[in-house]
Amino acid sequence: MLLYIVKRVIAAIPLIFGLLTITFFIIRMAPGDPASLYLQGNVDPGIADRVRRNFGLDDPLPVQYVKWLKAMATGEFGVSFSKHRPVVDILADAIPNTLILTTLALFLNIALGVLIGTLSAVTRGSWVDNITTVLALFVYSIPEFWLALMLILGVSLHLDLLPAAQMHSPNADQLPAFAYILDLAKHLVLPVFVLGFASAAATGRYMRGSLLDVIKQDYIRTARAKGLPEWKVVGKHAMRNAMIPVITIVGLSLPFLLGGAVVVEAVFDWPGMGNVLLEAIFSRDYPVVIALTAVSGFMVVLGNLLADILYAVVDPRIRLE
Amino acid sequence: MTRNSFALLKLMSSNIPTGIALIPGFGHLRNGKIKSGLVIFFLYVGLLLIAFFRFNLFISGLKSFLYSLVLLVIRGEEPMRLFRAEIVEHWIASLFLLALLVAIPVWAYSKSVQRWTPTDDHAISQVALAWQEFKMQRIAVFGLLTILIMYGIALLCPLVAPYDPNALQDPRVTKFQPPFSSVRYLVMKKPRVAAVISSAGELGEGFVNDLIRRLKEANATLVQSGLEHLLFITEYHVEADFVVATQGKSALRIPIHDLRGESPADWEGKRFYFLGTDRYGRDIFSRLIYGSRISLALGLIAVLLAVTVGTLVGLLSGYFGGYVDKSLMRFVDILLAFPNLFFILIIIALFQQLPFPRVFLIVAVLGLTSWMGISRLVRGQVLSLKEEEFVLAARALGFKHKRIILRHILPNALTPIIVNATLRIGGIILVEAALSFLNLGVEPPTASWGNIIYGGKDYLSTAWWISTFPGFAIVLTVISFNLVGDGLRDALDPRIRI
Amino acid sequence: MFTRYSTLLLLFSLLLSSCGKKSGSKSEDPRPGTAVVAIMGDVDNFNPVVSAELIASQVNDAIFPQMFDVKFATGEGRLVYGPMLVKSWEFLNGQKDIRLDLRGDVYWEDGVRVTAEDIKFSYGLYGNPEVSSPRQNYVRNMIWTNGKFDVDKSIEIINDSTLIFHFDHTYPTQLFHLNLPPIPKHIFQNADLRTLDSNPANARPLSAGPFRLEKWIRQQEIILARNPKCNLPYPAKLQRVILRVISEPVTRLTELKKGTIDMMWPINPEDVQDLQLNYPSIRIETMPPRVYEYVGWANIDFKAWNESGRKVVKPHPLFGNKRVRQALTYGINRQEIIDGFLGGYGQLATSDISPIFRWAYNFDLKPYPYNPEKARNLLAMAGWTDTDGDGILDHNGRKFEFTLRYNAGNARRAYAANIIQDNLKKLGIIVKIEAVEGVVFYEKIARKEYDAFLAGFSVGLAIDPSDRWGSDIRNPMNHAGFMNTRVDELIRYGQNVKSYLEAAPFWKELQAILHEEQPFTFLYWIEEIVGINNRLQNTKVGILGAMNEMWNWTIGSPQGSVVY
């Protein structure tokens, strides 16, 4: 097992390297100049040149590339062009915010997905199944940002139930601990719902298929023949095996944990990775964009790895080669 | 429709004489295929209505195409000078409508005359079998019908859309009209802004000059927005020889003889907005119809691109194996490691300054970031097909690789590709909408569903209809594609067939 | 496995239900002594020497010691200066030198006194090319030696509380250039100048003003707290002012309506009526017109100029002719844009000197009316007619077609661009619209790569047309490639008088020339709309911004009886 993991990790290294190289060249060859930020207002044009020199944008591309590789090897992401602070600090600020949002969304996704899928599989062919299938499809087809806007308008503005933006209320830092967490929870409801709901529809369909496959198996028939009540057959025997493919979703969702919330973060002004990325892209903040790509690429690779391992752990039929 | 009335219809239709099968749909009805018959009949009636109500545009489009074609043949570049991009969409629409009007009755008639015998099992091809299977799933057929109608409307859009989607006139009066509302206007004798000063010489006599003159006339009909003579107003009343009209807060005095005709009945009018207007006073319904072109075409083309690249890579990789396989799959691994939306955002945002419209960039990026899954799928198929006896036999016979791949492997690997592609289109339409929302979509004033939503989002609390209807359109389309995809999977996958 | 998930689901639904309850009764102030302002983007840093963003300078005004108490005298239309850190000042040497006497009782938060040394040190940084301060041009009329700003010759320290600034000539806005806030020398004296913008001290500034920075949660909140030790002029009346970063306009407006924020701008004119009718607790105020928008035309052939290494200067084939530019202005229905988008919160512009400068504004000039007939005749006089009957103007085989660019995401400019496209189509001119991503857009304008573009500008509080209208085409601010010797003369005259009033006739003539030449089509002046919750009182929304004199804000009655 350990050997398998080590092998997979080593195999992932050139993958990340290739990913970073492609990103670097794509970004550097794009039009646009970060120093132009300084060209607005009554500024001496010479200043822009000096800024460019300070950023190291004067070197030829290959030289920049080699310098950058060296920096990456030492774990040095550099300083943000537009925020004037280490990229690591920016990520350190944003990552926890995104994680709390996406982890909860993932939980909602799986909990709701399993529920819908099971309901739909158990009642296969009935109107309950048909309605859940169509509803799930409907939810899955709604553009995320549109749902988010509608919820802000309905739940937040007209019903005045929940806050519409950000993570905390103003002055939240002066609240007692419990009230502080409650405040955070209120701010989480809408974005978590939007993020988790659509993917729950997909998970539900997945779960339904998986459960239907399992129910056909012999041992389920045996369990039924034994005279076990239906809920016990499904809940105890079938579920256990039907969950296996669903669990791998957890692994495959790892990159989603960091990068899946761009649009939702933009609508709800959630101070996470998505907003950092959008801002960095629009201001040509190369170090930030590269760091974000690196981190999330890393998550993809790690996620696939984790999915494989999880699968192997849960399903004894799979041998590790 | 209840079971009884269905039976009644069936009874009635069996008495329909053969000749009546010339009317589209009635042939099917006569053969007892009630639902297909009704669908064909009402679709055809719809097309006839379009041709009737937009007769002038329809005919002008045909004329314009015909004259241009003739001029192109006899005079070379002559018609090119008068050529404008918006004319092409009229040509497409008119030709497509003509084709449909002719083809549907012919097809329906031939279908209804030729008798299908269910016992003749050997004659049924794989495709027909799948179609039979697909037809069993009512909801998937419904999805397919929706998609076909949507693509049809997209092709016919200049004839279907009631108004010009981009033209604006008096926005301070027409803006933010709610659905089912109308705005009053006065009709002026002369166009509001007089025609462009022309110093073009008069065309002489002769066949060619006559043709050019006719072409110009036809084109002029096509490019008119229909707003040239209209003055949109809030209220008006007559004062002696003047009409005093108000546009919001400001008032206008117009001499009565500048208005068309003699009495209010001649110069008054109302323009009806089915789904309301946006902040420029443009008709949402028309924009929705024009916008469907972008969203639908973009999804289709991007997926075709992904399928082409993905299939090619998958075939090569799976068939040849060895180093080809290893290096290609490694490359696929690297690309798969790019977080999808991140990657798309970065490329589109960084490379948007291009000499061509951004639609092409979006299509390319969306297509080229979604082929990896397909290539893995195809590779898997090829790997298993490679060991099948018929492929081994073909190899033993010494056929060329190209022939084996194209004749023996590809057709058998098609099923999962088609299913995957159909399911993917919906996803791509959603991504395009998200890009528009981040203001990285198709640039205005060109309408796409995503950018209509974007344009209305700031006014959600005051003008909800702008962003709401395109949202529904997206949901409907994505659902339809998913239904069809699911249906296809069930129909094509022999394992599920009972 | 399943039971574990259902527990989670249960927890989550509990969470959901608990959120429905409203906390406390409505009458109780949810945040006593605190005002919340929504801002569109985070500040870059809290160092007035290097911060480049407008919002940062507005916040810094409340944290750093202000040299003068600057007010805008609306009646006269000019800035007036009162004592602040500078207790009194005196012009010497025929106004070429200014002596400043500082207050002796102003301290940084850490107890160190603010002295003349701080000011000299800070001006040294403002003028140092290594630092790349965006405010470098404030020192351009002080003493320079060998092409470098000479801080020792420019600033002479007499004692801790007295210093003399030396200028190389006199001009009306000298005091304006002395109004840069100082930063503490004892904190920054050993800082690396080239990385001053990423110096960690920029994130925790030492205050000497009415507010201090209590907490900065990047991308989320800037929490300013009352600085009880402040003497400049006195500690803020509110306990806290919280600036919340909310970039999505829909969300921002929602928060204002819900009362979770107390102030936001800009508000869409479309939303004003809704706010006034349905939200009586919110008042609407406007900022006087300091921002104008314009269509920039390439007066010279930018392509030829750029391709020849910035040498060849010849008229632009489309916009090089004054008549064509006038025709374009006649042919654009600017009032339609004002009525359609600005909803009355705007006025037609004749040039780029704002009507707020009442003493300098040329009231004799009348804006061009919308007159397509006249536009068409002017175009015909310039040789533009439709010779081949395709409905598009042409001249010497060239069709009148061009691309109009604006920065993506700006709804107002998108609106204006659409109207312009439609207006000009009726004249037989084909306009393509392209929304360009902001960074690229401003870069290309500065490099003169766009022949026609829709942009806006917030004018400074001191009139200085030299960058924009001086004949130096290489100046990145001369967006039109404008050259006019008479204008050069006028700028020279206007900048070499001793009092502002003497400059008035020069600026008026300048406006007349711009009006005639139409190097841009000046569209309109914009009055930005600010929405304020009535719980926030004593605000001073005006030319100096919505957050001007934040330290006088109070919660509750306008008399400020509730002071926390």
mmCIF file of N, CA and C in Angstrom, chain A residues 11 14-15 18-20 22-23 26-27 29-31 134 137-138 140-143 145-146 149-150 153 157 205 258-260 262-263 266-267 273-274 277-278 281-282 284 289 292-293 296-297 300-301, chain B residues 139 330-331 333-339 341-343 345-347 349-353 427 430 433-434 437-438 440 450 453 457 460-461 464 467-472 474-475 478-479 482-483 486 489:
data_model
loop_
_atom_site.group_PDB
_atom_site.id
_atom_site.type_symbol
_atom_site.label_atom_id
_atom_site.label_comp_id
_atom_site.label_asym_id
_atom_site.label_seq_id
_atom_site.Cartn_x
_atom_site.Cartn_y
_atom_site.Cartn_z
ATOM 1 N N ALA A 11 5.042 9.675 -9.661
ATOM 2 C CA ALA A 11 4.513 9.824 -11.016
ATOM 3 C C ALA A 11 3.842 11.181 -11.191
ATOM 4 N N PRO A 14 6.275 15.002 -12.473
ATOM 5 C CA PRO A 14 6.399 15.594 -13.809
ATOM 6 C C PRO A 14 5.082 16.205 -14.282
ATOM 7 N N LEU A 15 3.995 15.669 -13.804
ATOM 8 C CA LEU A 15 2.682 16.198 -14.161
ATOM 9 C C LEU A 15 2.559 17.651 -13.714
ATOM 10 N N GLY A 18 4.897 19.924 -15.736
ATOM 11 C CA GLY A 18 4.357 20.256 -17.058
ATOM 12 C C GLY A 18 3.256 21.295 -16.958
ATOM 13 N N LEU A 19 2.405 21.117 -15.982
ATOM 14 C CA LEU A 19 1.310 22.043 -15.752
ATOM 15 C C LEU A 19 1.815 23.461 -15.528
ATOM 16 N N LEU A 20 2.835 23.580 -14.687
ATOM 17 C CA LEU A 20 3.372 24.901 -14.365
ATOM 18 C C LEU A 20 4.036 25.530 -15.579
ATOM 19 N N ILE A 22 3.440 25.063 -18.787
ATOM 20 C CA ILE A 22 2.440 25.537 -19.744
ATOM 21 C C ILE A 22 1.806 26.840 -19.243
ATOM 22 N N THR A 23 1.455 26.868 -17.967
ATOM 23 C CA THR A 23 0.851 28.079 -17.413
ATOM 24 C C THR A 23 1.760 29.286 -17.571
ATOM 25 N N ILE A 26 1.864 30.515 -21.225
ATOM 26 C CA ILE A 26 0.586 31.094 -21.652
ATOM 27 C C ILE A 26 0.428 32.499 -21.073
ATOM 28 N N ILE A 27 0.719 32.643 -19.803
ATOM 29 C CA ILE A 27 0.494 33.928 -19.150
ATOM 30 C C ILE A 27 1.471 34.978 -19.661
ATOM 31 N N MET A 29 2.875 35.199 -22.493
ATOM 32 C CA MET A 29 2.713 35.592 -23.892
ATOM 33 C C MET A 29 1.421 36.360 -24.136
ATOM 34 N N ALA A 30 0.602 36.481 -23.125
ATOM 35 C CA ALA A 30 -0.647 37.227 -23.291
ATOM 36 C C ALA A 30 -0.356 38.719 -23.367
ATOM 37 N N PRO A 31 -1.210 39.456 -24.103
ATOM 38 C CA PRO A 31 -1.009 40.900 -24.164
ATOM 39 C C PRO A 31 -1.371 41.546 -22.827
ATOM 40 N N VAL A 134 -36.613 14.296 -12.560
ATOM 41 C CA VAL A 134 -36.817 15.529 -13.319
ATOM 42 C C VAL A 134 -36.362 16.741 -12.505
ATOM 43 N N LEU A 137 -32.638 16.962 -12.455
ATOM 44 C CA LEU A 137 -32.161 17.445 -13.746
ATOM 45 C C LEU A 137 -32.371 18.948 -13.856
ATOM 46 N N PHE A 138 -33.520 19.391 -13.385
ATOM 47 C CA PHE A 138 -33.847 20.812 -13.440
ATOM 48 C C PHE A 138 -32.829 21.624 -12.629
ATOM 49 N N TYR A 140 -29.899 20.771 -11.745
ATOM 50 C CA TYR A 140 -28.589 20.652 -12.347
ATOM 51 C C TYR A 140 -28.436 21.609 -13.529
ATOM 52 N N SER A 141 -29.549 21.936 -14.184
ATOM 53 C CA SER A 141 -29.485 22.772 -15.382
ATOM 54 C C SER A 141 -29.556 24.264 -15.091
ATOM 55 N N ILE A 142 -29.738 24.653 -13.852
ATOM 56 C CA ILE A 142 -29.821 26.080 -13.539
ATOM 57 C C ILE A 142 -28.417 26.660 -13.462
ATOM 58 N N PRO A 143 -28.153 27.747 -14.178
ATOM 59 C CA PRO A 143 -26.838 28.371 -14.040
ATOM 60 C C PRO A 143 -26.643 28.828 -12.587
ATOM 61 N N PHE A 145 -24.867 31.159 -11.130
ATOM 62 C CA PHE A 145 -24.932 32.587 -10.783
ATOM 63 C C PHE A 145 -26.356 33.094 -10.814
ATOM 64 N N TRP A 146 -27.142 32.498 -11.684
ATOM 65 C CA TRP A 146 -28.528 32.927 -11.812
ATOM 66 C C TRP A 146 -29.305 32.535 -10.563
ATOM 67 N N LEU A 149 -28.270 34.849 -7.787
ATOM 68 C CA LEU A 149 -28.901 36.178 -7.867
ATOM 69 C C LEU A 149 -30.351 36.111 -7.408
ATOM 70 N N MET A 150 -31.058 35.075 -7.870
ATOM 71 C CA MET A 150 -32.461 34.953 -7.504
ATOM 72 C C MET A 150 -32.611 34.784 -5.988
ATOM 73 N N LEU A 153 -32.057 38.031 -4.187
ATOM 74 C CA LEU A 153 -33.234 38.871 -4.343
ATOM 75 C C LEU A 153 -34.384 38.398 -3.460
ATOM 76 N N LEU A 157 -33.211 39.902 0.158
ATOM 77 C CA LEU A 157 -33.798 41.240 0.105
ATOM 78 C C LEU A 157 -35.270 41.230 0.514
ATOM 79 N N ARG A 205 -28.030 11.296 -8.984
ATOM 80 C CA ARG A 205 -28.197 10.421 -10.149
ATOM 81 C C ARG A 205 -27.164 9.298 -10.128
ATOM 82 N N LEU A 258 -10.959 24.016 -3.820
ATOM 83 C CA LEU A 258 -10.260 25.295 -3.925
ATOM 84 C C LEU A 258 -10.739 26.147 -5.091
ATOM 85 N N GLY A 259 -11.105 25.511 -6.192
ATOM 86 C CA GLY A 259 -11.363 26.313 -7.389
ATOM 87 C C GLY A 259 -12.785 26.259 -7.899
ATOM 88 N N GLY A 260 -13.654 25.572 -7.196
ATOM 89 C CA GLY A 260 -14.981 25.354 -7.742
ATOM 90 C C GLY A 260 -15.966 26.464 -7.464
ATOM 91 N N VAL A 262 -15.597 29.875 -7.989
ATOM 92 C CA VAL A 262 -15.276 31.189 -8.561
ATOM 93 C C VAL A 262 -16.525 32.050 -8.716
ATOM 94 N N VAL A 263 -17.512 31.487 -9.416
ATOM 95 C CA VAL A 263 -18.697 32.281 -9.735
ATOM 96 C C VAL A 263 -19.489 32.623 -8.471
ATOM 97 N N ALA A 266 -17.885 35.227 -6.522
ATOM 98 C CA ALA A 266 -18.033 36.547 -7.140
ATOM 99 C C ALA A 266 -19.387 37.152 -6.798
ATOM 100 N N VAL A 267 -20.450 36.349 -6.849
ATOM 101 C CA VAL A 267 -21.778 36.904 -6.582
ATOM 102 C C VAL A 267 -21.920 37.284 -5.114
ATOM 103 N N MET A 273 -10.577 32.173 -2.829
ATOM 104 C CA MET A 273 -9.679 31.973 -3.962
ATOM 105 C C MET A 273 -10.256 32.478 -5.278
ATOM 106 N N GLY A 274 -11.544 32.294 -5.468
ATOM 107 C CA GLY A 274 -12.157 32.697 -6.723
ATOM 108 C C GLY A 274 -12.017 34.189 -6.943
ATOM 109 N N LEU A 277 -8.493 35.066 -7.712
ATOM 110 C CA LEU A 277 -8.145 34.732 -9.096
ATOM 111 C C LEU A 277 -8.668 35.781 -10.069
ATOM 112 N N LEU A 278 -9.935 36.148 -9.938
ATOM 113 C CA LEU A 278 -10.514 37.112 -10.872
ATOM 114 C C LEU A 278 -9.752 38.429 -10.821
ATOM 115 N N ILE A 281 -6.331 38.033 -12.432
ATOM 116 C CA ILE A 281 -6.380 37.945 -13.887
ATOM 117 C C ILE A 281 -6.557 39.332 -14.487
ATOM 118 N N PHE A 282 -7.470 40.097 -13.926
ATOM 119 C CA PHE A 282 -7.775 41.387 -14.533
ATOM 120 C C PHE A 282 -6.650 42.394 -14.345
ATOM 121 N N ARG A 284 -3.446 41.434 -14.348
ATOM 122 C CA ARG A 284 -2.219 40.824 -14.850
ATOM 123 C C ARG A 284 -1.242 40.535 -13.715
ATOM 124 N N VAL A 289 -1.497 34.530 -10.279
ATOM 125 C CA VAL A 289 -2.154 33.598 -11.191
ATOM 126 C C VAL A 289 -1.381 32.288 -11.244
ATOM 127 N N LEU A 292 -1.830 30.342 -8.044
ATOM 128 C CA LEU A 292 -3.158 29.738 -7.966
ATOM 129 C C LEU A 292 -3.255 28.506 -8.849
ATOM 130 N N THR A 293 -2.706 28.621 -10.071
ATOM 131 C CA THR A 293 -2.745 27.479 -10.971
ATOM 132 C C THR A 293 -1.954 26.322 -10.377
ATOM 133 N N SER A 296 -3.912 24.783 -7.418
ATOM 134 C CA SER A 296 -5.106 24.017 -7.753
ATOM 135 C C SER A 296 -4.765 22.825 -8.643
ATOM 136 N N GLY A 297 -3.731 22.959 -9.471
ATOM 137 C CA GLY A 297 -3.278 21.801 -10.239
ATOM 138 C C GLY A 297 -2.807 20.702 -9.309
ATOM 139 N N VAL A 300 -5.691 18.888 -7.998
ATOM 140 C CA VAL A 300 -6.281 17.929 -8.940
ATOM 141 C C VAL A 300 -5.525 16.614 -8.873
ATOM 142 N N VAL A 301 -4.197 16.736 -8.947
ATOM 143 C CA VAL A 301 -3.364 15.540 -8.931
ATOM 144 C C VAL A 301 -3.571 14.776 -7.618
ATOM 145 N N ILE B 139 -40.071 11.185 -22.673
ATOM 146 C CA ILE B 139 -39.503 12.442 -22.197
ATOM 147 C C ILE B 139 -38.258 12.813 -23.006
ATOM 148 N N ARG B 330 0.129 10.780 -21.352
ATOM 149 C CA ARG B 330 0.820 11.652 -20.409
ATOM 150 C C ARG B 330 0.371 13.110 -20.621
ATOM 151 N N PHE B 331 0.323 13.476 -21.909
ATOM 152 C CA PHE B 331 -0.117 14.825 -22.263
ATOM 153 C C PHE B 331 -1.554 15.056 -21.775
ATOM 154 N N ASP B 333 -2.935 13.594 -19.329
ATOM 155 C CA ASP B 333 -2.880 13.709 -17.873
ATOM 156 C C ASP B 333 -2.555 15.128 -17.442
ATOM 157 N N ILE B 334 -1.547 15.724 -18.122
ATOM 158 C CA ILE B 334 -1.152 17.093 -17.751
ATOM 159 C C ILE B 334 -2.332 18.035 -17.946
ATOM 160 N N LEU B 335 -2.985 17.913 -19.123
ATOM 161 C CA LEU B 335 -4.097 18.827 -19.391
ATOM 162 C C LEU B 335 -5.239 18.592 -18.404
ATOM 163 N N LEU B 336 -5.440 17.342 -18.038
ATOM 164 C CA LEU B 336 -6.515 17.063 -17.074
ATOM 165 C C LEU B 336 -6.207 17.667 -15.712
ATOM 166 N N ALA B 337 -4.918 17.850 -15.438
ATOM 167 C CA ALA B 337 -4.546 18.405 -14.144
ATOM 168 C C ALA B 337 -4.843 19.899 -14.065
ATOM 169 N N PHE B 338 -5.062 20.546 -15.240
ATOM 170 C CA PHE B 338 -5.462 21.954 -15.187
ATOM 171 C C PHE B 338 -6.870 22.041 -14.640
ATOM 172 N N PRO B 339 -7.058 22.814 -13.617
ATOM 173 C CA PRO B 339 -8.419 22.990 -13.105
ATOM 174 C C PRO B 339 -9.243 23.690 -14.184
ATOM 175 N N LEU B 341 -12.248 25.362 -14.931
ATOM 176 C CA LEU B 341 -12.757 26.730 -15.015
ATOM 177 C C LEU B 341 -11.629 27.747 -14.845
ATOM 178 N N PHE B 342 -10.701 27.458 -13.960
ATOM 179 C CA PHE B 342 -9.531 28.320 -13.794
ATOM 180 C C PHE B 342 -8.847 28.543 -15.140
ATOM 181 N N PHE B 343 -8.587 27.435 -15.798
ATOM 182 C CA PHE B 343 -7.853 27.459 -17.046
ATOM 183 C C PHE B 343 -8.602 28.277 -18.106
ATOM 184 N N LEU B 345 -10.882 30.548 -17.685
ATOM 185 C CA LEU B 345 -10.897 31.965 -17.307
ATOM 186 C C LEU B 345 -9.583 32.635 -17.659
ATOM 187 N N ILE B 346 -8.493 31.973 -17.295
ATOM 188 C CA ILE B 346 -7.186 32.579 -17.521
ATOM 189 C C ILE B 346 -6.977 32.824 -19.002
ATOM 190 N N ILE B 347 -7.229 31.812 -19.815
ATOM 191 C CA ILE B 347 -6.963 31.977 -21.246
ATOM 192 C C ILE B 347 -7.866 33.043 -21.840
ATOM 193 N N ALA B 349 -9.446 35.513 -20.448
ATOM 194 C CA ALA B 349 -9.175 36.862 -19.943
ATOM 195 C C ALA B 349 -7.869 37.401 -20.523
ATOM 196 N N LEU B 350 -6.884 36.562 -20.642
ATOM 197 C CA LEU B 350 -5.580 37.058 -21.075
ATOM 198 C C LEU B 350 -5.516 37.269 -22.580
ATOM 199 N N PHE B 351 -6.234 36.463 -23.337
ATOM 200 C CA PHE B 351 -6.088 36.540 -24.789
ATOM 201 C C PHE B 351 -7.273 37.198 -25.470
ATOM 202 N N GLN B 352 -7.985 38.058 -24.760
ATOM 203 C CA GLN B 352 -9.197 38.555 -25.395
ATOM 204 C C GLN B 352 -8.951 39.616 -26.462
ATOM 205 N N GLN B 353 -7.782 40.215 -26.495
ATOM 206 C CA GLN B 353 -7.532 41.246 -27.510
ATOM 207 C C GLN B 353 -7.116 40.609 -28.815
ATOM 208 N N GLY B 427 -23.515 21.264 -20.585
ATOM 209 C CA GLY B 427 -22.487 21.801 -19.701
ATOM 210 C C GLY B 427 -21.779 22.998 -20.320
ATOM 211 N N LEU B 430 -23.785 26.110 -20.165
ATOM 212 C CA LEU B 430 -23.714 26.683 -18.814
ATOM 213 C C LEU B 430 -22.405 27.449 -18.608
ATOM 214 N N ALA B 433 -22.545 30.797 -20.260
ATOM 215 C CA ALA B 433 -23.347 31.738 -19.483
ATOM 216 C C ALA B 433 -22.538 32.281 -18.311
ATOM 217 N N ALA B 434 -21.784 31.393 -17.649
ATOM 218 C CA ALA B 434 -20.970 31.847 -16.518
ATOM 219 C C ALA B 434 -19.908 32.826 -16.978
ATOM 220 N N PHE B 437 -21.374 36.070 -17.443
ATOM 221 C CA PHE B 437 -21.651 36.708 -16.159
ATOM 222 C C PHE B 437 -20.398 37.374 -15.605
ATOM 223 N N LEU B 438 -19.234 36.800 -15.867
ATOM 224 C CA LEU B 438 -17.996 37.433 -15.420
ATOM 225 C C LEU B 438 -17.520 38.453 -16.457
ATOM 226 N N LEU B 440 -16.864 37.988 -19.539
ATOM 227 C CA LEU B 440 -15.849 37.465 -20.450
ATOM 228 C C LEU B 440 -16.512 36.708 -21.593
ATOM 229 N N GLY B 450 -26.319 34.434 -22.106
ATOM 230 C CA GLY B 450 -25.499 34.825 -20.962
ATOM 231 C C GLY B 450 -25.409 36.335 -20.834
ATOM 232 N N ILE B 453 -28.531 38.118 -19.561
ATOM 233 C CA ILE B 453 -28.625 38.027 -18.096
ATOM 234 C C ILE B 453 -27.685 39.035 -17.454
ATOM 235 N N LYS B 457 -28.674 42.136 -14.815
ATOM 236 C CA LYS B 457 -28.494 41.769 -13.408
ATOM 237 C C LYS B 457 -28.495 42.983 -12.478
ATOM 238 N N LEU B 460 -32.175 43.800 -11.391
ATOM 239 C CA LEU B 460 -33.012 42.679 -10.978
ATOM 240 C C LEU B 460 -34.173 43.113 -10.106
ATOM 241 N N SER B 461 -33.941 44.101 -9.249
ATOM 242 C CA SER B 461 -35.023 44.460 -8.338
ATOM 243 C C SER B 461 -36.022 45.387 -8.995
ATOM 244 N N TRP B 464 -37.107 42.725 -13.312
ATOM 245 C CA TRP B 464 -36.746 41.311 -13.164
ATOM 246 C C TRP B 464 -36.756 40.545 -14.457
ATOM 247 N N SER B 467 -33.349 39.497 -16.848
ATOM 248 C CA SER B 467 -32.479 38.359 -16.548
ATOM 249 C C SER B 467 -33.239 37.050 -16.387
ATOM 250 N N THR B 468 -34.529 37.137 -16.146
ATOM 251 C CA THR B 468 -35.265 35.920 -15.823
ATOM 252 C C THR B 468 -35.505 35.036 -17.045
ATOM 253 N N PHE B 469 -35.980 35.630 -18.141
ATOM 254 C CA PHE B 469 -36.349 34.803 -19.296
ATOM 255 C C PHE B 469 -35.156 34.091 -19.931
ATOM 256 N N PRO B 470 -34.026 34.787 -20.155
ATOM 257 C CA PRO B 470 -32.893 34.016 -20.695
ATOM 258 C C PRO B 470 -32.449 32.908 -19.737
ATOM 259 N N GLY B 471 -32.629 33.133 -18.437
ATOM 260 C CA GLY B 471 -32.318 32.070 -17.478
ATOM 261 C C GLY B 471 -33.184 30.850 -17.741
ATOM 262 N N PHE B 472 -34.475 31.078 -17.952
ATOM 263 C CA PHE B 472 -35.373 29.963 -18.273
ATOM 264 C C PHE B 472 -34.940 29.273 -19.562
ATOM 265 N N ILE B 474 -31.997 28.999 -20.831
ATOM 266 C CA ILE B 474 -30.818 28.165 -20.591
ATOM 267 C C ILE B 474 -31.243 26.869 -19.905
ATOM 268 N N VAL B 475 -32.065 26.996 -18.866
ATOM 269 C CA VAL B 475 -32.486 25.808 -18.130
ATOM 270 C C VAL B 475 -33.189 24.826 -19.073
ATOM 271 N N VAL B 478 -30.608 23.165 -21.483
ATOM 272 C CA VAL B 478 -29.708 22.213 -20.830
ATOM 273 C C VAL B 478 -30.474 20.958 -20.427
ATOM 274 N N ILE B 479 -31.672 21.142 -19.905
ATOM 275 C CA ILE B 479 -32.487 19.977 -19.564
ATOM 276 C C ILE B 479 -32.736 19.115 -20.799
ATOM 277 N N ASN B 482 -29.774 17.097 -21.768
ATOM 278 C CA ASN B 482 -29.541 16.011 -20.832
ATOM 279 C C ASN B 482 -30.551 14.882 -21.005
ATOM 280 N N LEU B 483 -31.807 15.268 -21.266
ATOM 281 C CA LEU B 483 -32.826 14.244 -21.491
ATOM 282 C C LEU B 483 -32.480 13.409 -22.714
ATOM 283 N N ASP B 486 -29.509 11.142 -21.983
ATOM 284 C CA ASP B 486 -29.909 9.972 -21.204
ATOM 285 C C ASP B 486 -30.665 8.976 -22.066
ATOM 286 N N ARG B 489 -28.366 7.154 -24.348
ATOM 287 C CA ARG B 489 -27.587 6.148 -23.658
ATOM 288 C C ARG B 489 -28.410 4.875 -23.474
#
